[in-house]
Short mmCIF file of C-alpha atoms in Angstrom, two decimals:
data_model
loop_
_atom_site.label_atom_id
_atom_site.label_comp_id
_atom_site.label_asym_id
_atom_site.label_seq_id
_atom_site.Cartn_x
_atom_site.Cartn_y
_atom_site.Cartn_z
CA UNK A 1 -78.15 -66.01 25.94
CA UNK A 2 -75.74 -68.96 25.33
CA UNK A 3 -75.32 -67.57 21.40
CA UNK A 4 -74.46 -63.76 23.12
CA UNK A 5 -71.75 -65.35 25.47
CA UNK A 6 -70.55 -67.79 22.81
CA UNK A 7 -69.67 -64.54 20.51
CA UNK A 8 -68.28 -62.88 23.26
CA UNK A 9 -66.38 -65.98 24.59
CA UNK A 10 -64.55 -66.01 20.05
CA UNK A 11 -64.07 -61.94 20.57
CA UNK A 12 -61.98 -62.17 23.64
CA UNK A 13 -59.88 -64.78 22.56
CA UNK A 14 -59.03 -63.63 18.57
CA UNK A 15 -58.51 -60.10 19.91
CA UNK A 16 -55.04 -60.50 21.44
CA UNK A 17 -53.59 -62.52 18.09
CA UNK A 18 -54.43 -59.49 16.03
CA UNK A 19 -52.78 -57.36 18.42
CA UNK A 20 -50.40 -58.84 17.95
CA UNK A 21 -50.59 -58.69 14.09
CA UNK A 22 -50.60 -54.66 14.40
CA UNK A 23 -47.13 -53.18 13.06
CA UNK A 24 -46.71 -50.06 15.29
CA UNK A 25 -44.42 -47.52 13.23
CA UNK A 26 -41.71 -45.98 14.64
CA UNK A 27 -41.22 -41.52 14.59
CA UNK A 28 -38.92 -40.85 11.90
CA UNK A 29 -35.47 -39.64 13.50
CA UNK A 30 -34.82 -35.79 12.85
CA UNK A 31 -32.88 -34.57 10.17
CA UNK A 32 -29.35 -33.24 10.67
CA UNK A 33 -28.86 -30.38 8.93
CA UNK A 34 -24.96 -29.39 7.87
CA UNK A 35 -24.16 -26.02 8.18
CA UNK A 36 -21.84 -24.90 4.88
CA UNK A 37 -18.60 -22.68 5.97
CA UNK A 38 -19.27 -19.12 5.72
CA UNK A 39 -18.51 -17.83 1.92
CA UNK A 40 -19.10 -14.05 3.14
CA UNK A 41 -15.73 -12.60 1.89
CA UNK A 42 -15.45 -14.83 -0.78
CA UNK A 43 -14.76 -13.44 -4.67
CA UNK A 44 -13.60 -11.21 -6.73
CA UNK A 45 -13.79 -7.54 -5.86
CA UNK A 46 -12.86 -3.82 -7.73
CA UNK A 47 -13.24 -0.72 -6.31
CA UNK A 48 -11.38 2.93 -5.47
CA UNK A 49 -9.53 4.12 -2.63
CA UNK A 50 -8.09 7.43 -1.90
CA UNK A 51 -5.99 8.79 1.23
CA UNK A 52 -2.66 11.21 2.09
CA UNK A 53 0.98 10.32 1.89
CA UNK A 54 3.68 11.68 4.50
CA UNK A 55 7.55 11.26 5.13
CA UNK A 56 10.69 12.04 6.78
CA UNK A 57 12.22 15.07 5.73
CA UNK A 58 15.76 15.57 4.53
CA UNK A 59 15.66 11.62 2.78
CA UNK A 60 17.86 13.30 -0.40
CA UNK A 61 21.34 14.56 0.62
CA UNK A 62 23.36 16.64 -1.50
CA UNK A 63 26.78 15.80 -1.56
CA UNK A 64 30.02 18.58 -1.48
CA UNK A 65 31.26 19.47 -4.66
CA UNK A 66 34.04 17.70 -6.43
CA UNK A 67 36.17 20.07 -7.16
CA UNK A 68 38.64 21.08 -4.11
CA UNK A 69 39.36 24.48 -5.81
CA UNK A 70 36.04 25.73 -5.05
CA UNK A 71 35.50 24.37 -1.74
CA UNK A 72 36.53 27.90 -0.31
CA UNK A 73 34.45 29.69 -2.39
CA UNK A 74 31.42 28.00 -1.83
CA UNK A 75 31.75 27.83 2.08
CA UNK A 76 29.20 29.37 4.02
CA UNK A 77 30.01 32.29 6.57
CA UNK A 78 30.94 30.68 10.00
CA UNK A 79 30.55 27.08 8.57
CA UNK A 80 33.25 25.12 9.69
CA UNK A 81 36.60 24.62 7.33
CA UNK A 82 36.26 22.18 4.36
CA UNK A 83 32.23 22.31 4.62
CA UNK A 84 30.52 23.57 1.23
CA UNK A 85 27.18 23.85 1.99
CA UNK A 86 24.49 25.18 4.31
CA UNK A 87 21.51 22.12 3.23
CA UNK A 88 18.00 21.02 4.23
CA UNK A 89 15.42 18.90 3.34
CA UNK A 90 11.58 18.51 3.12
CA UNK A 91 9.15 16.08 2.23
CA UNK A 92 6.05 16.98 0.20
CA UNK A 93 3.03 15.02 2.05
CA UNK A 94 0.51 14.94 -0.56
CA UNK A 95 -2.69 12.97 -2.37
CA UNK A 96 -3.02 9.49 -3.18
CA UNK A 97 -5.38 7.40 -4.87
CA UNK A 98 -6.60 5.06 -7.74
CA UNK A 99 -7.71 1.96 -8.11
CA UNK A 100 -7.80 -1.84 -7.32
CA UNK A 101 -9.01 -5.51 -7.99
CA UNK A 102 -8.13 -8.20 -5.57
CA UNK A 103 -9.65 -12.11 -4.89
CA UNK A 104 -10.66 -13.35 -1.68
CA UNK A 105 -10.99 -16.68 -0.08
CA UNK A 106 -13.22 -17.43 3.12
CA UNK A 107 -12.34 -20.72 5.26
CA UNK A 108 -14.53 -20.28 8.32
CA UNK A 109 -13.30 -17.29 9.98
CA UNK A 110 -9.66 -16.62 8.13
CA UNK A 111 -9.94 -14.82 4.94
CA UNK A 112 -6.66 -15.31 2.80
CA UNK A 113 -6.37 -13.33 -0.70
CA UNK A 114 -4.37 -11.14 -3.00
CA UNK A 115 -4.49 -7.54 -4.48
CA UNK A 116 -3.31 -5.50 -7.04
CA UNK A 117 -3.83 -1.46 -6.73
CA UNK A 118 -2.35 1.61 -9.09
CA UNK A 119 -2.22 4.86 -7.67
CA UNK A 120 -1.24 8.43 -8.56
CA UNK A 121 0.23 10.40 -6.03
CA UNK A 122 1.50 13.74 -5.14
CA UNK A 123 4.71 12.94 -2.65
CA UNK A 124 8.48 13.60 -2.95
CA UNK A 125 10.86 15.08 -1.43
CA UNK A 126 13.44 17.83 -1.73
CA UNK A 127 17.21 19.05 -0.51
CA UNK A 128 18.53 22.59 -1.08
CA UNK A 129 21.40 23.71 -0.43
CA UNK A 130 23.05 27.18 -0.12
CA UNK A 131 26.58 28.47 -0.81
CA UNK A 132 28.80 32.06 -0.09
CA UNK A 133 29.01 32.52 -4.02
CA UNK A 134 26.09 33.28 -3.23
CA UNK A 135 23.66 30.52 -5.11
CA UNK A 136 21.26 28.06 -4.43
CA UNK A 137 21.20 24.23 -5.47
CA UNK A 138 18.02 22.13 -4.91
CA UNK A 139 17.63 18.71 -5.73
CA UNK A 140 13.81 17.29 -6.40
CA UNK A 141 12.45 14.00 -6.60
CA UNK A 142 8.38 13.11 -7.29
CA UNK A 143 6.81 10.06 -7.12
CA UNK A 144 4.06 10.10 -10.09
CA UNK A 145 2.78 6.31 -9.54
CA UNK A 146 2.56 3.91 -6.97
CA UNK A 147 1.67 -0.02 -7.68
CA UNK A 148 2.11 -2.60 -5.25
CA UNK A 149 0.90 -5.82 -5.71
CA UNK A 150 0.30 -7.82 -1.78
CA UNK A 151 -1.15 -10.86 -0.15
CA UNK A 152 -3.71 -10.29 2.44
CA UNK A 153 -4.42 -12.76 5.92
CA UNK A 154 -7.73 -11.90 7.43
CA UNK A 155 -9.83 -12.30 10.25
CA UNK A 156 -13.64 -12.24 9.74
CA UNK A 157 -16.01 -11.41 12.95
CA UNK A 158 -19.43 -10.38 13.40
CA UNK A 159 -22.12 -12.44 11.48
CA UNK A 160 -18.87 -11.73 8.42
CA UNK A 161 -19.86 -8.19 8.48
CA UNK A 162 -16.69 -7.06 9.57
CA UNK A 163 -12.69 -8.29 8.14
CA UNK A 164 -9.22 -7.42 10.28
CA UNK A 165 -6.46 -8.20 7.92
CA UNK A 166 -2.65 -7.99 7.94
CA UNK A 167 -0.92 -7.70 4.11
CA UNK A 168 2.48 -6.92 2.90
CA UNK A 169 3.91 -7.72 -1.12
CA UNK A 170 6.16 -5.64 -3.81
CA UNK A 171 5.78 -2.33 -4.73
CA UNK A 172 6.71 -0.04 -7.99
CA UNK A 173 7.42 3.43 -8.24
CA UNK A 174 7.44 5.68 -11.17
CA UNK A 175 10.08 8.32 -9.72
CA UNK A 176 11.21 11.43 -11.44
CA UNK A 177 14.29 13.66 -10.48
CA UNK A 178 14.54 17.44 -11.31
CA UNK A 179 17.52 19.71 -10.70
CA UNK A 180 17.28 23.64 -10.30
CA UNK A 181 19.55 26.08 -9.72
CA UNK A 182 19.66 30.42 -8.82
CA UNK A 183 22.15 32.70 -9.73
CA UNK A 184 24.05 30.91 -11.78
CA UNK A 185 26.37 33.01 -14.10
CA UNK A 186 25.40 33.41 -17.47
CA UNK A 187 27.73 31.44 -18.94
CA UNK A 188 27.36 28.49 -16.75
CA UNK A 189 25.47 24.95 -18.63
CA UNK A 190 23.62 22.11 -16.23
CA UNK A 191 23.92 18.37 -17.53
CA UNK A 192 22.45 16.19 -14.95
CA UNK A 193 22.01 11.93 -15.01
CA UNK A 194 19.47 9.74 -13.14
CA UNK A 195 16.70 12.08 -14.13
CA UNK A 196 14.27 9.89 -14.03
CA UNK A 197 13.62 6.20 -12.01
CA UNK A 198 11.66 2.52 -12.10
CA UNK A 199 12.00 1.68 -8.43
CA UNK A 200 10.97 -1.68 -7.08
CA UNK A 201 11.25 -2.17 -2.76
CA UNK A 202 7.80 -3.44 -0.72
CA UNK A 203 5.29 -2.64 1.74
CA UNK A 204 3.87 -3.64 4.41
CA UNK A 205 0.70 -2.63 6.78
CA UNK A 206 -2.96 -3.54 7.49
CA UNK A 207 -6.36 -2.86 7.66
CA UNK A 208 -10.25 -3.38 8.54
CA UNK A 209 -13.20 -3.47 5.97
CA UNK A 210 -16.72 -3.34 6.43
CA UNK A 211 -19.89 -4.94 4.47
CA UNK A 212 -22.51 -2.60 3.90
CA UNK A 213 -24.35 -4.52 1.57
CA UNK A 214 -24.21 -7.86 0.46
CA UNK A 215 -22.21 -6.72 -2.61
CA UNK A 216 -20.34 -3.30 -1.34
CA UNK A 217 -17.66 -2.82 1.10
CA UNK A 218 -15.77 0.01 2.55
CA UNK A 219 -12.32 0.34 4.72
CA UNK A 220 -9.87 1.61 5.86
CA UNK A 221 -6.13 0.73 4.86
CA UNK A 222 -2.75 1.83 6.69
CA UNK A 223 1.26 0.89 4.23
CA UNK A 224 4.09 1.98 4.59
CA UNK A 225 6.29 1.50 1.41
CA UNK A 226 10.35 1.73 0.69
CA UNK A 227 11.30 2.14 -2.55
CA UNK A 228 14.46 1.84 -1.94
CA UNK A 229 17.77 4.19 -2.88
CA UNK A 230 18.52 6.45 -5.66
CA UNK A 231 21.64 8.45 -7.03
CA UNK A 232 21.13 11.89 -9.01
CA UNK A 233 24.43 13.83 -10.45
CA UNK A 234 24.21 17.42 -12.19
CA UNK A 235 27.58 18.59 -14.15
CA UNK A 236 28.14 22.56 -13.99
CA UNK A 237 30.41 23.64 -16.52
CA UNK A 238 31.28 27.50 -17.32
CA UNK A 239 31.95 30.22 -15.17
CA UNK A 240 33.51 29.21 -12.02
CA UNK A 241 32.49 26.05 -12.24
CA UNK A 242 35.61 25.06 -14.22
CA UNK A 243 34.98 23.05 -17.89
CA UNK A 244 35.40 24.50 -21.01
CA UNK A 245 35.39 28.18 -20.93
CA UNK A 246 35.08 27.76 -17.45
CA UNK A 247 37.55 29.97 -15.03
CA UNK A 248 39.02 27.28 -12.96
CA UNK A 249 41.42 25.32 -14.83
CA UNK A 250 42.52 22.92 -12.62
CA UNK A 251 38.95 21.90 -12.80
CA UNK A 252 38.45 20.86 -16.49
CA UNK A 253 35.46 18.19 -16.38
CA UNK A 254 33.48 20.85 -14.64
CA UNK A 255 31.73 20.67 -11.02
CA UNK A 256 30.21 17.73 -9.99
CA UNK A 257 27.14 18.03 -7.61
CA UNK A 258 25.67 14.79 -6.48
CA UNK A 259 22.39 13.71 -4.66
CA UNK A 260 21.27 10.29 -3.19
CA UNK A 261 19.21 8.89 -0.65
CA UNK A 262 19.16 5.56 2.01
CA UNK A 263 15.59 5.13 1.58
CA UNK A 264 12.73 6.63 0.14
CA UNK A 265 10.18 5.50 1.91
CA UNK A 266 6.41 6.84 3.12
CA UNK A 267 3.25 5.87 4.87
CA UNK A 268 0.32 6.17 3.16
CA UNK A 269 -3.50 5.99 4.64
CA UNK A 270 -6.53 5.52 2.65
CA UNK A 271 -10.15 5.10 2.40
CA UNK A 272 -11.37 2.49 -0.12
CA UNK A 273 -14.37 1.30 -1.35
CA UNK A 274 -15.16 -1.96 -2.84
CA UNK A 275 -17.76 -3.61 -4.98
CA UNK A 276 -17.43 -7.57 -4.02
CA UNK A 277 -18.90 -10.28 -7.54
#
């Protein structure tokens, strides 16, 4: 009995020194995890677009002819004195489309980039113009190709599924000038100048794009685009037009008919698709 309480007696008294001795670890403290800035819009990106092109009409004005002898001739019935023509305009709405490759840059929510697109199109515009001899004069201008070359400033929303952006650069146009004429008289020639025109003005406008897949995306794109002005000049010699062989003497450089414009400018909206590296 004295042995059993002995033991117990040495238990109770080492036990709180190698409590003591225990090393109680600590819960490791959670792990912060840093979320990386969203990269959605991010790359390199070709792709197509397509759309229609529309204008003002009467944007190419034909100017009187320069040669005062005629002025009578070529005056329309009930026109008032001095006036040489009876003229209106049209513009040719029309088709465009090609392609384009562009870069994009993602910083949180604002998507800032730059693109490059080459289109065809079917626009111009046209002025005709009608005088008492009795003829017609019409003065054409097409626009064959369309670059412009623009920054865009975006707004990403929507898990980055869908980008609002604003954009506006430089644009090019491949412009071509034609000249036409009815009943002129047989012995009448046509020279004309500024035939044919690289025009450089800008554009501005904006648009919205959405991801359908990780790698494709689609949108819509409003511009409008002003190429600036242009000058077109057709010489008639021959017949009354004065010139040699012509019948007006007092006219001997011939009949100058001249055609030039403020602006040309359009709006343009397409559809474009995208394939996003």
């Amino acid at each position: 009995m004295k042995k059993l309480l002995l033991a117990a007696s040495t238990a109770a008294l080492t036990f709180p020194a190698f409590a003591a001795d225990v090393v109680m670890e600590e819960p490791p403290a959670p792990m912060v995890m840093e979320v990386p800035a969203s990269t959605g819009w991010s790359g390199v990106y070709v792709g197509l677009q397509a759309g229609y092109g529309f204008g003002d009409d009467g944007q190419v004005q034909l100017s009187p002819f320069t040669n005062p002898g005629l002025i009578g001739a070529f005056t329309p019935a009930g026109a008032a004195a001095g006036s040489s023509f009876n003229a209106n305009g049209d513009f040719d709405d029309g088709f465009v489309g090609g392609a384009h490759i562009g870069y994009d840059h993602q910083i949180g929510n604002i998507v800032i980039g730059g693109i490059l697109d080459v289109s065809y199109t079917d626009l111009g515009d046209e002025q005709r113009a009608f005088s008492r001899s009795p003829a017609e004069y019409v003065i054409e201008r097409e626009l064959d190709l369309l670059a412009t070359l623009r920054a865009r400033l975006g707004y990403s929303f929507a898990n980055d599924r869908f980008l609002a952006y604003a954009t506006g650069g430089v644009a090019y146009g491949d412009v071509d000038f034609n000249y036409r004429q009815g009943a002129l008289s047989p012995a009448s020639t046509v020279s004309t100048s500024g035939g044919q025109d690289s025009d450089f003005g800008y554009t501005v406008g904006g648009g919205v794009e959405m991801r359908m897949t990780q790698n494709v995306s689609f949108g819509l794109e409003y511009l409008y685009t002003n190429l600036g002005d242009n000058d077109f000049n057709a010489n008639l010699q021959g017949g009354p037009f004065g010139g040699v062989g012509g019948a007006v003497g007092s006219n001997p450089g011939g009949t100058n008919l001249t055609g030039s414009d403020d602006d040309f400018d359009f709006h343009t909206i397409q559809a474009k698709i995208s394939y996003r590296f």
